[in-house]
Tab-separated table of C-alpha atoms and ligand atoms in Angstrom:
chain	number	residue	atom	x	y	z
V	1150	UNK	CA	-60.444	140.129	22.206
V	1151	UNK	CA	-61.940	142.556	20.167
V	1152	UNK	CA	-62.037	141.809	16.146
V	1153	UNK	CA	-60.897	145.580	14.752
V	1154	UNK	CA	-57.798	145.118	16.949
V	1155	UNK	CA	-56.895	141.205	16.386
V	1156	UNK	CA	-57.407	141.986	12.753
V	1157	UNK	CA	-55.830	145.507	12.803
V	1158	UNK	CA	-53.737	145.679	9.440
V	1159	UNK	CA	-50.380	145.937	10.713
V	1160	UNK	CA	-49.046	146.820	7.267
V	1161	UNK	CA	-49.917	149.455	4.418
V	1162	UNK	CA	-50.931	146.894	2.007
V	1163	UNK	CA	-53.750	144.879	4.382
V	1164	UNK	CA	-55.380	148.182	4.303
V	1165	UNK	CA	-58.381	148.394	1.942
V	1166	UNK	CA	-59.279	151.370	-0.049
V	1167	UNK	CA	-57.870	154.931	-0.227
V	1168	UNK	CA	-55.156	153.426	-2.330
V	1169	UNK	CA	-54.340	157.270	-3.911
V	1170	UNK	CA	-54.205	158.284	0.172
V	1171	UNK	CA	-51.442	155.391	1.005
V	1172	UNK	CA	-49.779	156.466	-1.442
V	1173	UNK	CA	-49.650	159.913	-0.341
V	1174	UNK	CA	-47.929	158.992	2.914
V	1175	UNK	CA	-45.605	156.849	1.356
V	1176	UNK	CA	-44.390	159.876	-1.068
V	1177	UNK	CA	-44.234	161.860	1.421
V	1178	UNK	CA	-42.075	159.863	3.953
V	1179	UNK	CA	-40.096	159.505	1.121
V	1180	UNK	CA	-39.510	163.327	0.645
V	1181	UNK	CA	-39.333	163.965	3.891
V	1182	UNK	CA	-36.098	161.737	4.552
V	1183	UNK	CA	-34.775	163.544	2.122
V	1184	UNK	CA	-35.762	166.780	3.237
V	1185	UNK	CA	-37.173	167.798	0.005
V	1186	UNK	CA	-40.900	167.907	1.515
V	1187	UNK	CA	-42.869	171.510	1.232
V	1188	UNK	CA	-44.912	170.156	4.599
V	1189	UNK	CA	-43.405	169.824	7.227
V	1190	UNK	CA	-46.342	167.442	8.203
V	1191	UNK	CA	-48.988	166.151	7.140
V	1192	UNK	CA	-52.975	165.349	8.032
V	1193	UNK	CA	-54.808	163.083	7.690
V	1194	UNK	CA	-58.945	164.190	7.332
V	1195	UNK	CA	-61.873	162.041	7.115
V	1196	UNK	CA	-64.901	160.381	9.176
V	1197	UNK	CA	-64.031	157.827	11.929
V	1198	UNK	CA	-63.786	153.571	11.154
V	1199	UNK	CA	-61.901	153.565	7.869
V	1200	UNK	CA	-58.421	153.165	8.568
V	1201	UNK	CA	-56.458	156.686	9.461
V	1202	UNK	CA	-55.008	155.614	13.215
V	1203	UNK	CA	-54.123	152.162	11.686
V	1204	UNK	CA	-52.231	153.866	8.611
V	1205	UNK	CA	-50.113	155.937	10.731
V	1206	UNK	CA	-49.068	153.129	12.171
V	1207	UNK	CA	-48.401	150.725	9.546
V	1208	UNK	CA	-46.436	153.520	7.362
V	1209	UNK	CA	-44.180	153.304	10.712
V	1210	UNK	CA	-44.381	149.911	10.800
V	1211	UNK	CA	-43.576	148.928	7.416
V	1212	UNK	CA	-40.924	151.681	7.464
V	1213	UNK	CA	-38.992	150.862	10.601
V	1214	UNK	CA	-40.067	153.723	12.877
V	1215	UNK	CA	-41.464	154.020	15.910
V	1216	UNK	CA	-44.532	155.717	16.656
V	1217	UNK	CA	-45.126	157.945	19.717
V	1218	UNK	CA	-48.939	158.679	19.267
V	1219	UNK	CA	-50.568	162.243	21.679
V	1220	UNK	CA	-54.203	161.772	21.573
V	1221	UNK	CA	-56.872	164.617	21.918
V	1222	UNK	CA	-56.755	163.752	25.978
V	1223	UNK	CA	-53.290	164.562	26.424
V	1224	UNK	CA	-52.242	167.032	24.216
V	1225	UNK	CA	-54.929	169.887	24.671
V	1226	UNK	CA	-51.815	172.736	26.072
V	1227	UNK	CA	-49.282	173.172	24.671
V	1228	UNK	CA	-47.080	172.040	28.414
V	1229	UNK	CA	-48.272	168.698	28.533
V	1230	UNK	CA	-47.143	168.162	24.859
V	1231	UNK	CA	-43.834	169.012	25.226
V	1232	UNK	CA	-43.690	166.791	28.941
V	1233	UNK	CA	-44.727	163.912	27.068
V	1234	UNK	CA	-42.073	164.365	24.570
V	1235	UNK	CA	-39.578	165.248	26.902
V	1236	UNK	CA	-40.006	162.528	29.021
V	1237	UNK	CA	-38.863	159.837	26.278
V	1238	UNK	CA	-35.604	161.684	26.602
V	1239	UNK	CA	-35.470	159.971	29.995
V	1240	UNK	CA	-35.189	156.537	28.945
V	1241	UNK	CA	-32.977	157.561	25.617
V	1242	UNK	CA	-31.165	160.866	25.437
V	1243	UNK	CA	-33.189	163.326	23.632
V	1244	UNK	CA	-30.979	163.724	21.094
V	1245	UNK	CA	-30.184	159.519	20.197
V	1246	UNK	CA	-34.030	159.335	20.334
V	1247	UNK	CA	-34.259	162.370	18.168
V	1248	UNK	CA	-31.434	162.489	15.284
V	1249	UNK	CA	-32.457	158.789	14.327
V	1250	UNK	CA	-29.362	156.863	15.414
V	1251	UNK	CA	-32.044	154.462	17.848
V	1252	UNK	CA	-34.596	154.775	16.683
V	1253	UNK	CA	-36.566	156.819	14.206
V	1254	UNK	CA	-39.618	157.855	15.163
V	1255	UNK	CA	-42.493	159.285	13.509
V	1256	UNK	CA	-45.133	161.766	16.035
V	1257	UNK	CA	-48.841	161.481	15.624
V	1258	UNK	CA	-51.188	163.417	17.063
V	1259	UNK	CA	-54.485	161.468	16.439
V	1260	UNK	CA	-58.063	163.414	16.238
V	1261	UNK	CA	-56.501	166.754	16.870
V	1262	UNK	CA	-60.213	168.008	15.808
V	1263	UNK	CA	-60.431	167.506	19.746
V	1264	UNK	CA	-58.557	170.018	20.215
V	1265	UNK	CA	-60.148	173.638	20.749
V	1266	UNK	CA	-57.594	175.973	19.308
V	1267	UNK	CA	-59.071	178.878	21.990
V	1268	UNK	CA	-59.848	177.023	25.319
V	1269	UNK	CA	-56.715	174.566	25.230
V	1270	UNK	CA	-53.496	176.535	25.605
V	1271	UNK	CA	-51.422	176.506	22.988
V	1272	UNK	CA	-51.725	173.319	21.482
V	1273	UNK	CA	-51.948	173.545	18.329
V	1274	UNK	CA	-49.654	175.487	17.883
V	1275	UNK	CA	-47.550	173.720	20.219
V	1276	UNK	CA	-48.017	170.850	17.296
V	1277	UNK	CA	-47.125	172.994	14.406
V	1278	UNK	CA	-44.199	174.534	16.313
V	1279	UNK	CA	-42.923	170.813	16.645
V	1280	UNK	CA	-43.564	170.145	12.777
V	1281	UNK	CA	-41.472	173.275	12.007
V	1282	UNK	CA	-38.551	172.319	13.505
V	1283	UNK	CA	-38.307	169.321	10.618
V	1284	UNK	CA	-36.668	167.014	13.814
V	1285	UNK	CA	-38.770	164.443	12.688
V	1286	UNK	CA	-41.824	163.568	10.964
V	1287	UNK	CA	-45.191	164.677	11.846
V	1288	UNK	CA	-48.633	163.276	11.327
V	1289	UNK	CA	-51.915	164.587	12.502
V	1290	UNK	CA	-54.861	162.856	12.519
V	1291	UNK	CA	-58.854	164.596	12.393
V	1292	UNK	CA	-61.954	162.985	11.621
V	1293	UNK	CA	-64.244	167.126	11.416
V	1294	UNK	CA	-61.980	169.799	11.415
V	1295	UNK	CA	-62.691	172.577	11.308
V	1296	UNK	CA	-61.514	174.693	8.459
V	1297	UNK	CA	-61.721	178.269	10.606
V	1298	UNK	CA	-60.481	176.824	13.839
V	1299	UNK	CA	-57.619	174.626	12.231
V	1300	UNK	CA	-57.040	177.231	9.125
V	1301	UNK	CA	-53.258	177.156	10.259
V	1302	UNK	CA	-53.134	173.467	10.442
V	1303	UNK	CA	-54.466	172.899	6.815
V	1304	UNK	CA	-52.136	175.621	5.487
V	1305	UNK	CA	-49.411	174.704	6.528
V	1306	UNK	CA	-49.633	170.452	6.827
V	1307	UNK	CA	-50.402	168.619	3.596
V	1308	UNK	CA	-53.926	167.087	4.053
V	1309	UNK	CA	-54.448	163.866	2.733
V	1310	UNK	CA	-58.499	162.910	2.386
V	1311	UNK	CA	-59.856	159.555	3.897
V	1312	UNK	CA	-63.192	158.863	2.262
V	1313	UNK	CA	-65.201	156.292	3.199
V	1314	UNK	CA	-65.267	152.606	1.899
V	1315	UNK	CA	-67.494	151.490	-0.529
V	1316	UNK	CA	-69.402	148.741	0.198
V	1317	UNK	CA	-67.393	146.346	-1.862
V	1318	UNK	CA	-64.419	147.633	0.261
V	1319	UNK	CA	-66.220	146.234	3.357
V	1320	UNK	CA	-67.160	142.590	1.960
V	1321	UNK	CA	-63.910	142.102	1.043
V	1322	UNK	CA	-62.560	143.443	4.644
V	1323	UNK	CA	-65.409	141.449	6.555
V	1324	UNK	CA	-64.523	138.090	3.835
V	1325	UNK	CA	-61.395	138.051	5.020
V	1326	UNK	CA	-61.873	138.360	8.982
V	1327	UNK	CA	-64.707	135.823	8.204
V	1328	UNK	CA	-61.848	133.205	6.500
V	1329	UNK	CA	-59.420	133.792	9.570
V	1330	UNK	CA	-61.520	133.291	12.325
V	1331	UNK	CA	-62.471	130.090	10.082
V	1332	UNK	CA	-66.186	131.106	10.638
V	1333	UNK	CA	-68.738	130.360	8.275
V	1334	UNK	CA	-71.415	133.227	8.096
V	1335	UNK	CA	-73.846	133.693	5.629
V	1336	UNK	CA	-73.474	135.811	2.215
V	1337	UNK	CA	-76.525	137.637	2.760
V	1338	UNK	CA	-75.535	138.262	6.677
V	1339	UNK	CA	-71.979	139.903	4.787
V	1340	UNK	CA	-73.638	141.842	2.859
V	1341	UNK	CA	-76.711	143.221	5.384
V	1342	UNK	CA	-73.660	144.390	7.591
V	1343	UNK	CA	-71.692	145.884	4.460
V	1344	UNK	CA	-74.771	147.816	3.877
V	1345	UNK	CA	-75.605	149.140	7.337
V	1346	UNK	CA	-72.011	149.580	8.284
V	1347	UNK	CA	-72.447	153.086	5.667
V	1348	UNK	CA	-68.600	152.982	4.881
V	1349	UNK	CA	-67.452	152.834	8.563
V	1350	UNK	CA	-64.941	149.287	9.006
V	1351	UNK	CA	-64.736	149.684	12.210
V	1352	UNK	CA	-68.376	149.821	12.686
V	1353	UNK	CA	-68.727	146.826	10.002
V	1354	UNK	CA	-65.709	144.399	11.844
V	1355	UNK	CA	-68.042	145.571	15.321
V	1356	UNK	CA	-71.170	144.106	13.671
V	1357	UNK	CA	-69.847	141.097	12.330
V	1358	UNK	CA	-68.526	140.767	15.283
V	1359	UNK	CA	-72.097	140.926	17.332
V	1360	UNK	CA	-73.394	138.473	14.285
V	1361	UNK	CA	-70.389	136.097	15.138
V	1362	UNK	CA	-72.417	135.503	17.995
V	1363	UNK	CA	-75.219	135.337	17.095
V	1364	UNK	CA	-77.378	138.331	17.955
V	1365	UNK	CA	-79.635	139.364	14.540
V	1366	UNK	CA	-77.832	142.076	12.547
V	1367	UNK	CA	-81.128	144.019	12.658
V	1368	UNK	CA	-81.126	144.167	16.475
V	1369	UNK	CA	-77.685	145.572	16.317
V	1370	UNK	CA	-78.228	149.434	16.620
V	1371	UNK	CA	-76.270	152.632	14.962
V	1372	UNK	CA	-77.289	154.791	16.669
V	1373	UNK	CA	-75.155	156.256	19.646
V	1374	UNK	CA	-78.020	157.494	21.954
V	1375	UNK	CA	-79.880	155.670	24.274
V	1376	UNK	CA	-77.612	152.935	24.016
V	1377	UNK	CA	-78.743	149.133	26.106
V	1378	UNK	CA	-75.852	149.276	29.064
V	1379	UNK	CA	-74.453	145.966	28.026
V	1380	UNK	CA	-74.540	147.655	23.709
V	1381	UNK	CA	-72.393	150.342	25.283
V	1382	UNK	CA	-70.060	148.929	27.730
V	1383	UNK	CA	-69.268	146.543	24.504
V	1384	UNK	CA	-68.744	150.119	22.319
V	1385	UNK	CA	-66.660	152.044	24.499
V	1386	UNK	CA	-64.660	148.726	25.858
V	1387	UNK	CA	-63.751	148.165	21.604
V	1388	UNK	CA	-62.794	151.072	20.852
V	1389	UNK	CA	-59.127	153.104	21.242
V	1390	UNK	CA	-59.908	155.772	19.748
V	1391	UNK	CA	-61.009	159.230	21.946
V	1392	UNK	CA	-63.649	160.468	19.780
V	1393	UNK	CA	-65.511	158.027	19.596
V	1394	UNK	CA	-65.525	157.094	23.118
V	1395	UNK	CA	-66.151	160.759	24.306
V	1396	UNK	CA	-69.039	161.209	21.446
V	1397	UNK	CA	-70.521	157.230	22.868
V	1398	UNK	CA	-69.925	158.826	26.684
V	1399	UNK	CA	-71.999	162.182	25.673
V	1400	UNK	CA	-74.095	160.611	23.849
V	1401	UNK	CA	-75.497	158.483	26.833
V	1402	UNK	CA	-75.010	160.518	30.045
V	1403	UNK	CA	-78.161	158.628	32.063
V	1404	UNK	CA	-75.304	155.435	31.771
V	1405	UNK	CA	-72.287	157.388	33.311
V	1406	UNK	CA	-73.249	155.727	36.699
V	1407	UNK	CA	-72.853	152.402	35.664
V	1408	UNK	CA	-70.256	152.607	33.416
V	1409	UNK	CA	-67.702	154.055	35.678
V	1410	UNK	CA	-68.884	151.228	38.076
V	1411	UNK	CA	-68.273	148.541	35.515
V	1412	UNK	CA	-64.902	150.523	34.402
V	1413	UNK	CA	-63.784	150.062	38.596
V	1414	UNK	CA	-64.475	146.538	38.314
V	1415	UNK	CA	-62.292	145.793	34.411
V	1416	UNK	CA	-60.125	148.089	36.382
V	1417	UNK	CA	-59.095	146.426	39.734
V	1418	UNK	CA	-59.694	142.866	38.549
V	1419	UNK	CA	-57.726	143.170	35.438
V	1420	UNK	CA	-54.216	141.222	34.987
V	1421	UNK	CA	-52.554	142.888	32.829
V	1422	UNK	CA	-53.083	146.413	33.652
V	1423	UNK	CA	-49.383	147.554	35.375
V	1424	UNK	CA	-49.704	148.401	38.951
V	1425	UNK	CA	-49.186	151.713	38.251
V	1426	UNK	CA	-51.695	151.875	35.336
V	1427	UNK	CA	-54.308	150.625	37.673
V	1428	UNK	CA	-53.148	153.123	40.367
V	1429	UNK	CA	-53.282	155.802	38.317
V	1430	UNK	CA	-56.642	155.006	36.411
V	1431	UNK	CA	-58.268	154.175	39.783
V	1432	UNK	CA	-57.357	157.434	41.006
V	1433	UNK	CA	-59.138	159.575	38.075
V	1434	UNK	CA	-61.982	157.553	38.526
V	1435	UNK	CA	-61.744	158.000	42.381
V	1436	UNK	CA	-62.392	161.549	40.976
V	1437	UNK	CA	-65.411	160.666	38.395
V	1438	UNK	CA	-66.762	158.853	41.010
V	1439	UNK	CA	-67.136	162.462	43.776
V	1440	UNK	CA	-68.298	164.757	41.014
V	1441	UNK	CA	-70.191	162.674	39.248
V	1442	UNK	CA	-72.269	162.628	43.127
V	1443	UNK	CA	-71.504	165.946	43.588
V	1444	UNK	CA	-73.333	166.917	40.109
V	1445	UNK	CA	-76.570	164.650	41.107
V	1446	UNK	CA	-76.545	166.084	44.514
V	1447	UNK	CA	-76.632	169.407	44.465
V	1448	UNK	CA	-77.729	169.197	40.224
V	1449	UNK	CA	-74.983	171.263	39.313
V	1450	UNK	CA	-75.116	170.055	35.055
V	1451	UNK	CA	-71.725	172.101	34.375
V	1452	UNK	CA	-69.592	169.459	35.761
V	1453	UNK	CA	-70.880	167.639	32.172
V	1454	UNK	CA	-68.797	168.864	30.116
V	1455	UNK	CA	-65.677	168.058	32.667
V	1456	UNK	CA	-67.606	164.858	33.763
V	1457	UNK	CA	-66.993	163.824	30.044
V	1458	UNK	CA	-63.759	164.656	29.750
V	1459	UNK	CA	-62.749	162.826	31.908
V	1460	UNK	CA	-64.862	159.698	31.475
V	1461	UNK	CA	-63.666	159.404	28.422
V	1462	UNK	CA	-60.001	160.078	29.377
V	1463	UNK	CA	-60.202	157.093	32.087
V	1464	UNK	CA	-61.952	154.840	29.402
V	1465	UNK	CA	-59.866	155.627	26.450
V	1466	UNK	CA	-56.938	155.350	28.846
V	1467	UNK	CA	-57.657	151.654	30.341
V	1468	UNK	CA	-58.420	150.474	26.705
V	1469	UNK	CA	-54.828	151.392	25.605
V	1470	UNK	CA	-53.320	149.820	28.569
V	1471	UNK	CA	-54.898	146.625	27.643
V	1472	UNK	CA	-57.864	146.357	30.101
V	1473	UNK	CA	-60.418	144.385	28.372
V	1474	UNK	CA	-64.134	144.001	29.760
V	1475	UNK	CA	-65.114	140.440	29.215
V	1476	UNK	CA	-69.223	141.412	28.940
V	1477	UNK	CA	-69.714	140.321	32.262
V	1478	UNK	CA	-72.757	142.249	34.138
V	1479	UNK	CA	-72.082	144.870	36.226
V	1480	UNK	CA	-71.246	143.313	39.588
V	1481	UNK	CA	-74.139	145.231	41.437
V	1482	UNK	CA	-76.302	144.222	38.936
V	1483	UNK	CA	-75.694	140.532	38.846
V	1484	UNK	CA	-76.923	139.862	42.356
V	1485	UNK	CA	-80.024	140.056	40.404
V	1486	UNK	CA	-79.266	137.505	38.164
V	1487	UNK	CA	-77.762	134.852	40.647
V	1488	UNK	CA	-79.272	134.099	43.320
V	1489	UNK	CA	-82.846	132.833	43.235
V	1490	UNK	CA	-85.528	134.782	44.439
V	1491	UNK	CA	-84.837	134.421	48.551
V	1492	UNK	CA	-81.280	134.475	48.671
V	1493	UNK	CA	-81.747	137.389	46.396
V	1494	UNK	CA	-84.230	139.233	49.299
V	1495	UNK	CA	-82.230	137.941	52.230
V	1496	UNK	CA	-79.003	139.659	50.073
V	1497	UNK	CA	-80.535	142.703	49.964
V	1498	UNK	CA	-81.781	143.055	52.919
V	1499	UNK	CA	-78.108	142.380	54.963
V	1500	UNK	CA	-76.276	144.850	52.313
V	1501	UNK	CA	-78.869	147.204	52.719
V	1502	UNK	CA	-78.722	147.058	56.840
V	1503	UNK	CA	-75.204	147.312	56.635
V	1504	UNK	CA	-74.751	149.459	54.284
V	1505	UNK	CA	-77.425	151.744	56.061
V	1506	UNK	CA	-74.898	151.479	59.586
V	1507	UNK	CA	-71.852	153.171	57.527
V	1508	UNK	CA	-73.545	155.940	55.411
V	1509	UNK	CA	-73.400	153.854	52.284
V	1510	UNK	CA	-75.804	153.250	49.891
V	1511	UNK	CA	-76.906	149.135	49.043
V	1512	UNK	CA	-75.494	149.222	46.297
V	1513	UNK	CA	-71.774	151.264	46.606
V	1514	UNK	CA	-71.850	149.241	49.687
V	1515	UNK	CA	-72.408	145.773	47.244
V	1516	UNK	CA	-70.090	146.853	44.786
V	1517	UNK	CA	-67.375	148.182	47.040
V	1518	UNK	CA	-66.982	147.802	50.594
V	1519	UNK	CA	-68.080	144.195	50.912
V	1520	UNK	CA	-66.363	142.432	48.836
V	1521	UNK	CA	-62.798	144.553	50.448
V	1522	UNK	CA	-64.106	143.478	54.105
V	1523	UNK	CA	-65.015	139.414	53.212
V	1524	UNK	CA	-61.325	139.606	52.166
V	1525	UNK	CA	-59.794	141.475	54.955
V	1526	UNK	CA	-62.203	138.827	57.183
V	1527	UNK	CA	-62.251	135.786	55.034
V	1528	UNK	CA	-64.726	134.362	56.952
V	1529	UNK	CA	-65.517	131.352	54.983
V	1530	UNK	CA	-68.338	130.308	57.204
V	1531	UNK	CA	-70.251	133.002	56.640
V	1532	UNK	CA	-73.127	133.169	54.433
V	1533	UNK	CA	-73.110	136.807	53.224
V	1534	UNK	CA	-69.000	135.539	52.390
V	1535	UNK	CA	-69.538	132.592	50.396
V	1536	UNK	CA	-72.439	134.516	48.252
V	1537	UNK	CA	-70.064	137.295	48.245
V	1538	UNK	CA	-67.454	134.674	46.560
V	1539	UNK	CA	-70.017	133.412	43.905
V	1540	UNK	CA	-71.158	137.065	42.721
V	1541	UNK	CA	-67.349	138.551	42.891
V	1542	UNK	CA	-65.660	135.594	42.273
V	1543	UNK	CA	-62.948	136.758	45.360
Q	2208	LIG	N1	-59.539	150.671	5.961
Q	2208	LIG	C1	-59.506	149.849	6.284
Q	2208	LIG	N2	-58.890	148.512	5.938
Q	2208	LIG	C2	-58.935	147.761	6.537
Q	2208	LIG	N3	-59.381	147.782	8.162
Q	2208	LIG	C3	-59.836	148.944	8.629
Q	2208	LIG	C4	-60.181	149.918	7.636
Q	2208	LIG	N4	-60.184	151.166	8.850
Q	2208	LIG	C5	-60.381	150.674	9.344
Q	2208	LIG	N5	-60.367	149.120	9.558
Q	2208	LIG	C6	-60.374	148.394	11.117
Q	2208	LIG	O1	-60.637	149.124	11.856
Q	2208	LIG	C7	-60.288	149.712	13.305
Q	2208	LIG	C8	-60.574	150.812	13.497
Q	2208	LIG	O2	-59.904	151.965	12.160
Q	2208	LIG	P1	-58.782	152.998	13.005
Q	2208	LIG	O3	-58.027	152.968	12.142
Q	2208	LIG	O4	-59.482	153.370	14.403
Q	2208	LIG	O5	-59.765	154.078	12.291
Q	2208	LIG	P2	-60.270	155.927	12.265
Q	2208	LIG	O6	-58.915	156.391	13.009
Q	2208	LIG	O7	-60.492	155.635	10.653
Q	2208	LIG	O8	-61.168	156.265	13.419
Q	2208	LIG	C9	-58.714	149.146	12.914
Q	2208	LIG	O9	-58.461	148.583	14.043
Q	2208	LIG	C10	-59.091	148.299	11.359
Q	2208	LIG	O10	-59.726	146.837	12.505
Q	2209	LIG	MG1	-58.849	157.281	14.564
């Protein structure tokens, strides 16, 4: 399990730093409950990885609220928002849910800067309207809100600023994790990480986890661009921030194919994903695959923006539903490492020929068709299928 999740604070007092901001959150919620707040909602603003999302969940936890979280990937339009909030009513009747007799809820619009008021129809207005009704507390969070674009929100909501953590804060945080994990990590390494993380707790924790696996701190790349595939996958899969995932995706478009093939594998294999979630995710994935193919073939790069959103959405939702990347090399690449040279050549030749016969690239053939085929025919004695079993574990 990734440490950013494993060690995510559950209560406000476990969140390091930003003491004033935390107090403001609590004060506002209390006032709101008594109907005394001047603000219909609260807007948390600050760079990524410093505990904004965590703080909202911790606040809810401390005061026994249930969080209904809507992320930028879901609330781009007013319809989507009302649809999501409306669907809650199916399991609880709406009034009971909203009047707080059953369970009180906080509505949380995370990464609200992902909404473009011009392009995304009515999304922001809906957030403001919902807060204005004061049926329940509304919290929004943003990394880099645009004061012009998000003007209304700034005017109406109480703005609470979250600041970057200091290296001292990060050292405290890292030491706590080292202790909980029962590890021995050199203080010098912790100090180095704290400096390099530049106030970003998420990055610091990811670096610490990498360091615990023996990866030298110097080699942990900080830039988003041109990441090696395994590093990109590690970062993508350890993030539950749509904003961060989208940034990583945008900065590494040359690896999209590899990423979605790996995600196909992660999703298809996942023992925890519910059947419905699997279907939904694989369906999205197949759309992405079609558009990606079309884009590459027709060199139609206007698909880029649309695709990057779809891919980020897919990964964000897969991660949130509990899909886990186990660090394996994508399957279609694996055969390069597993077989000895002769076997590999034979395998390549065979799968290429077979793929050709059904008009598929070798890669697609070895990734999708072959394992399915082998599963269907169950020919245990076939050499090919033996290989496949070894590689795919099927
Ligand atoms: N101030 C903090 N104290 C402790 N852990 C933190 C803090 N900020 C971030 N983290 C860790 O980093 C992860 C990402 O934080 P998150 O709340 O998602 O950041 P943000 O929403 O500001 O981008 C959390 O799961 C948590 O493990
Ligand atoms: Mg966040």
